[in-house]
Amino acid sequence: MRRLIFAAGAGALILTTALVLSRAGRTDTLPIPGEGDRVTVEVLNGTGTDGLARETTRELRRAGIDVVFWGDASTRGRDTTLLLVRRGDSTGAKRVRAALGYGVVALDPNPSRLLDVTVILGADAVTIGLEP
């Protein structure tokens, strides 16, 4: 009887070990959308149109872009929307431009901002048809 219990325990141990090893390196969690190509953005309103940064944030989030902050720019009266590359290459800014359909990409590295792109909205954002 002891041999039977010992054999059953050894078999269970071997089966458990095989199961653990077969799952090694696998993740059963769902991937985070955009994780591999995630773009973190802040949206700043450089116009006098109230709510424009909020509406643009919604539009970018619907496009799968991670907006981590939105608010007002320190200066107002911009004509053209600027997409400032803060870290990395211009790939993220180009994704933001494609989602918006307007804006000029410019390099302005600043890794201390902890984001990829700063969007400073200009009057072109208002005339394109965004309604706050």
Phi, psi and omega in degrees: 000320179298321179297320180296317179293318178297315180296319179294318178295317179296320178296318179296320179296316179296317179297316179296316179299316179297319180295316180296315181294326180290336179266356181299132179086350178267146172240132179263007179274154178286144178291150176282128181303131178073011185302315182289331182236033183297135177238122177259133191224149165242143182242121181241134182274113178257020179240180176264007183275113181295140175082000183294320179295321179296314180295320178294322176301314179300317180297316180293319179296322176298332179274003177086016179263135186273099177271117185262346179201145170216149181177202181264144174283159181290335177239149180243169175092019178290142175271320187243138176288132178253137174245098185270122177282117182265326176208155182079197179265189185276005181303314181297318179295324178293324175296318179296316179298319179296322180291323182276320184089008179201171178112155180246128180275132177220146178274127176210069186302135176200078184298343179290345179284346176058037174209169185269320187221138169252125177258120174249108186288137177244184182299334179297333178292327180285316184286340178291338176123009175287127178244114181294000000 
